[in-house]
C-alpha positions as a printed NumPy array, in Angstrom:
array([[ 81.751, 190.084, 100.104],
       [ 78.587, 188.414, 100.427],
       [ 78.861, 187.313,  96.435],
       [ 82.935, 186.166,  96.847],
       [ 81.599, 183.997,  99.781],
       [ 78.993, 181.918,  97.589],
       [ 81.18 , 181.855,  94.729],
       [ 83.92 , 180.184,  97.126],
       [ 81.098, 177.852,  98.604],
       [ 79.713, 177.296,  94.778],
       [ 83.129, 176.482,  93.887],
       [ 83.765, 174.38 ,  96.748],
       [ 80.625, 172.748,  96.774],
       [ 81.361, 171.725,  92.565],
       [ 84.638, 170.247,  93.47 ],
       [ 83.511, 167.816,  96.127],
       [ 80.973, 166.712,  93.695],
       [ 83.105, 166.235,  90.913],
       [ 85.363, 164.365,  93.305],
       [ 82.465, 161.999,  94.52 ],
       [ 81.204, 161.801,  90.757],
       [ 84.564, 160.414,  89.848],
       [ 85.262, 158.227,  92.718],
       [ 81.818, 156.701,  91.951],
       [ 82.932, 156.501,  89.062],
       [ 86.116, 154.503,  89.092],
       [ 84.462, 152.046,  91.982],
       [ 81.998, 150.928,  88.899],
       [ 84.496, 150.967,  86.831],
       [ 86.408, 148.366,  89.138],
       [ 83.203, 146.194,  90.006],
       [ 82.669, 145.873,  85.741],
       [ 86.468, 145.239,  85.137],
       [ 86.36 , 142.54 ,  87.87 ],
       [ 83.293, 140.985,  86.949],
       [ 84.722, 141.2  ,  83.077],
       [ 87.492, 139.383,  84.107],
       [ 85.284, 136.879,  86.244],
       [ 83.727, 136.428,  82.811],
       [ 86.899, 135.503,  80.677],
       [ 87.609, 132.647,  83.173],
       [ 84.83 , 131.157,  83.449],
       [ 84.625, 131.083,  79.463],
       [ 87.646, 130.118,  79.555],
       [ 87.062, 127.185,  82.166],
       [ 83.827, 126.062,  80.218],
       [ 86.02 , 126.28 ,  77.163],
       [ 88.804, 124.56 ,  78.303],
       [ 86.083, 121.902,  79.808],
       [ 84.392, 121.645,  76.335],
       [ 87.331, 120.503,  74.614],
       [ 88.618, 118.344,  77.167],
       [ 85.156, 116.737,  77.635],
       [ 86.027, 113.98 ,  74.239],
       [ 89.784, 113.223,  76.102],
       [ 89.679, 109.792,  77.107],
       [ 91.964, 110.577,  79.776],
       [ 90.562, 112.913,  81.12 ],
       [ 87.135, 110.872,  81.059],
       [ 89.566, 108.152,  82.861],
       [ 90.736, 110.659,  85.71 ],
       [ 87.388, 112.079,  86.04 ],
       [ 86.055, 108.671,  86.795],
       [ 88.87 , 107.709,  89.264],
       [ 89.683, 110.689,  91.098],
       [ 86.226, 110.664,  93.673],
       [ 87.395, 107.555,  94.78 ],
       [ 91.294, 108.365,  95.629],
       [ 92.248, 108.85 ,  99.307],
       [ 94.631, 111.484,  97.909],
       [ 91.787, 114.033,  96.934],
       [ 89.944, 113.446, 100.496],
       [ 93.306, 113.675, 102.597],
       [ 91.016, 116.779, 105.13 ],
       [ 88.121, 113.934, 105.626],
       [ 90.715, 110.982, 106.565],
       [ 93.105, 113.422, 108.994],
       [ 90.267, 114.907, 110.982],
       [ 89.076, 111.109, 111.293],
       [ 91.884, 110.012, 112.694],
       [ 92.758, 112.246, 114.81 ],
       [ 89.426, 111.89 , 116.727],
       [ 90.476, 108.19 , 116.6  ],
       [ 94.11 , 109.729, 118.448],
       [ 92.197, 111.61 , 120.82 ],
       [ 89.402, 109.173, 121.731],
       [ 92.074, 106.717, 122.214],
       [ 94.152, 108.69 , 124.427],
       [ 91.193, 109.588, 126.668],
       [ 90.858, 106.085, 127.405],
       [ 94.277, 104.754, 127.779],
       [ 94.663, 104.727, 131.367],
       [ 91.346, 102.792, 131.359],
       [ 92.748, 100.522, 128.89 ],
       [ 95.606, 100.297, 131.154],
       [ 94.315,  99.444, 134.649],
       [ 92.066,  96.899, 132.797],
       [ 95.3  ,  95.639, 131.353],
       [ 96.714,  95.422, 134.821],
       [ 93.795,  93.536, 135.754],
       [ 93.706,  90.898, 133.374],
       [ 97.326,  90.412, 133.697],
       [ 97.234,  90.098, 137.682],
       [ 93.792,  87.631, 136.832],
       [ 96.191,  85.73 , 134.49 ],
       [ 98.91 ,  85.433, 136.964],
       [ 97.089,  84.242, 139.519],
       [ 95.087,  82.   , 137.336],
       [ 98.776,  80.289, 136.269],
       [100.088,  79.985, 139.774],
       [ 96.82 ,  77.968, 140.703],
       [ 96.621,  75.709, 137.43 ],
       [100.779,  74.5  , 138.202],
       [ 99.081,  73.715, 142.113],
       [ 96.3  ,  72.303, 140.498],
       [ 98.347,  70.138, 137.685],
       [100.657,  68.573, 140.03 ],
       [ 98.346,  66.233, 141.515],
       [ 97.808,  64.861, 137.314],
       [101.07 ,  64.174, 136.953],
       [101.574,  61.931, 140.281],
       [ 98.478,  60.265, 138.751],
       [ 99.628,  59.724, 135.316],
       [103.494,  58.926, 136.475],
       [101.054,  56.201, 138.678],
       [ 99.486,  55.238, 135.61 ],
       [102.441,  54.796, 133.979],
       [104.014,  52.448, 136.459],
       [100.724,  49.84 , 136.796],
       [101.15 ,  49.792, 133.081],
       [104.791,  48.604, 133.653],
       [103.9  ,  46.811, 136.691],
       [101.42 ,  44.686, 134.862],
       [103.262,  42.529, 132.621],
       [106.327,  42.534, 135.35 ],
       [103.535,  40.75 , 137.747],
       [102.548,  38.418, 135.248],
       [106.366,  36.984, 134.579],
       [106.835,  37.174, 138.147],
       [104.161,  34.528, 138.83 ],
       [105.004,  32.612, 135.72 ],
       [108.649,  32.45 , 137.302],
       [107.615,  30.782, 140.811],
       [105.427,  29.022, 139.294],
       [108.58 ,  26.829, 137.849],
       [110.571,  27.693, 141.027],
       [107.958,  25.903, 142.982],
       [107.731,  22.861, 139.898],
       [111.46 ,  22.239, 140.699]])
């Protein structure tokens, strides 16, 4: 009984092994078939690369293509929309200053027409000596010969 006992535990004992052997196994078996094929791209890549190196076009593109907006479009969103968002965090300050200047403005108008009316009485007085003048001048010219006759 003893002997059926280790044979069942022998035999037991050589299948998990064998099971751990194989799944061992097939793991390295996976981690060289995906480094192989790791391998054929990137020789492939550097091939493709090599031979693409003497088109002009591509020589062309490869010179262009840093500077398009296009290939940087992650860069340009996120800066704008800290632009969006720093502006809105200040529009009600940009608003009540708004306000401000507007009600500075408005007040500044309403005392410039006050201020400007007094000019124009001067200059419509102007005006009228500078018409007066030469009105004067015949006038005195004309009793002068009233008074000859």
């Amino acid at each position: 009984m003893e002997e059926v006992r280790e044979d069942k535990i022998g035999s037991v004992l050589s299948w998990l092994q064998a099971g751990a052997r194989g799944k061992s196994s097939r793991m390295q078996f996976k981690k060289l078939q995906d480094q192989k094929l790791a391998l054929y791209c990137c020789q492939r890549a550097i091939r493709a690369m090599m031979m693409a190196k003497t088109w002009k076009w591509l020589q062309i593109w490869l010179a262009i293509k840093p500077n398009l907006k296009c290939t940087q479009f992650g860069k340009y969103k996120k800066e704008y929309e800290d632009k969006i968002a720093l502006a809105e965090a200040n529009i009600d300050k940009a608003i009540a200053e708004c306000n401000a200047v507007v009600s500075v403005h408005e007040r500044l108008q309403g005392e410039s027409k006050s201020l400007l009316l007094p000019f124009h009485l001067v200059d419509r007085q102007f005006k009228i000596s500078l018409i007066k003048l030469p009105l004067e001048g015949q006038k005195m010219i004309f009793r002068s010969k009233w008074n000859e006759n």
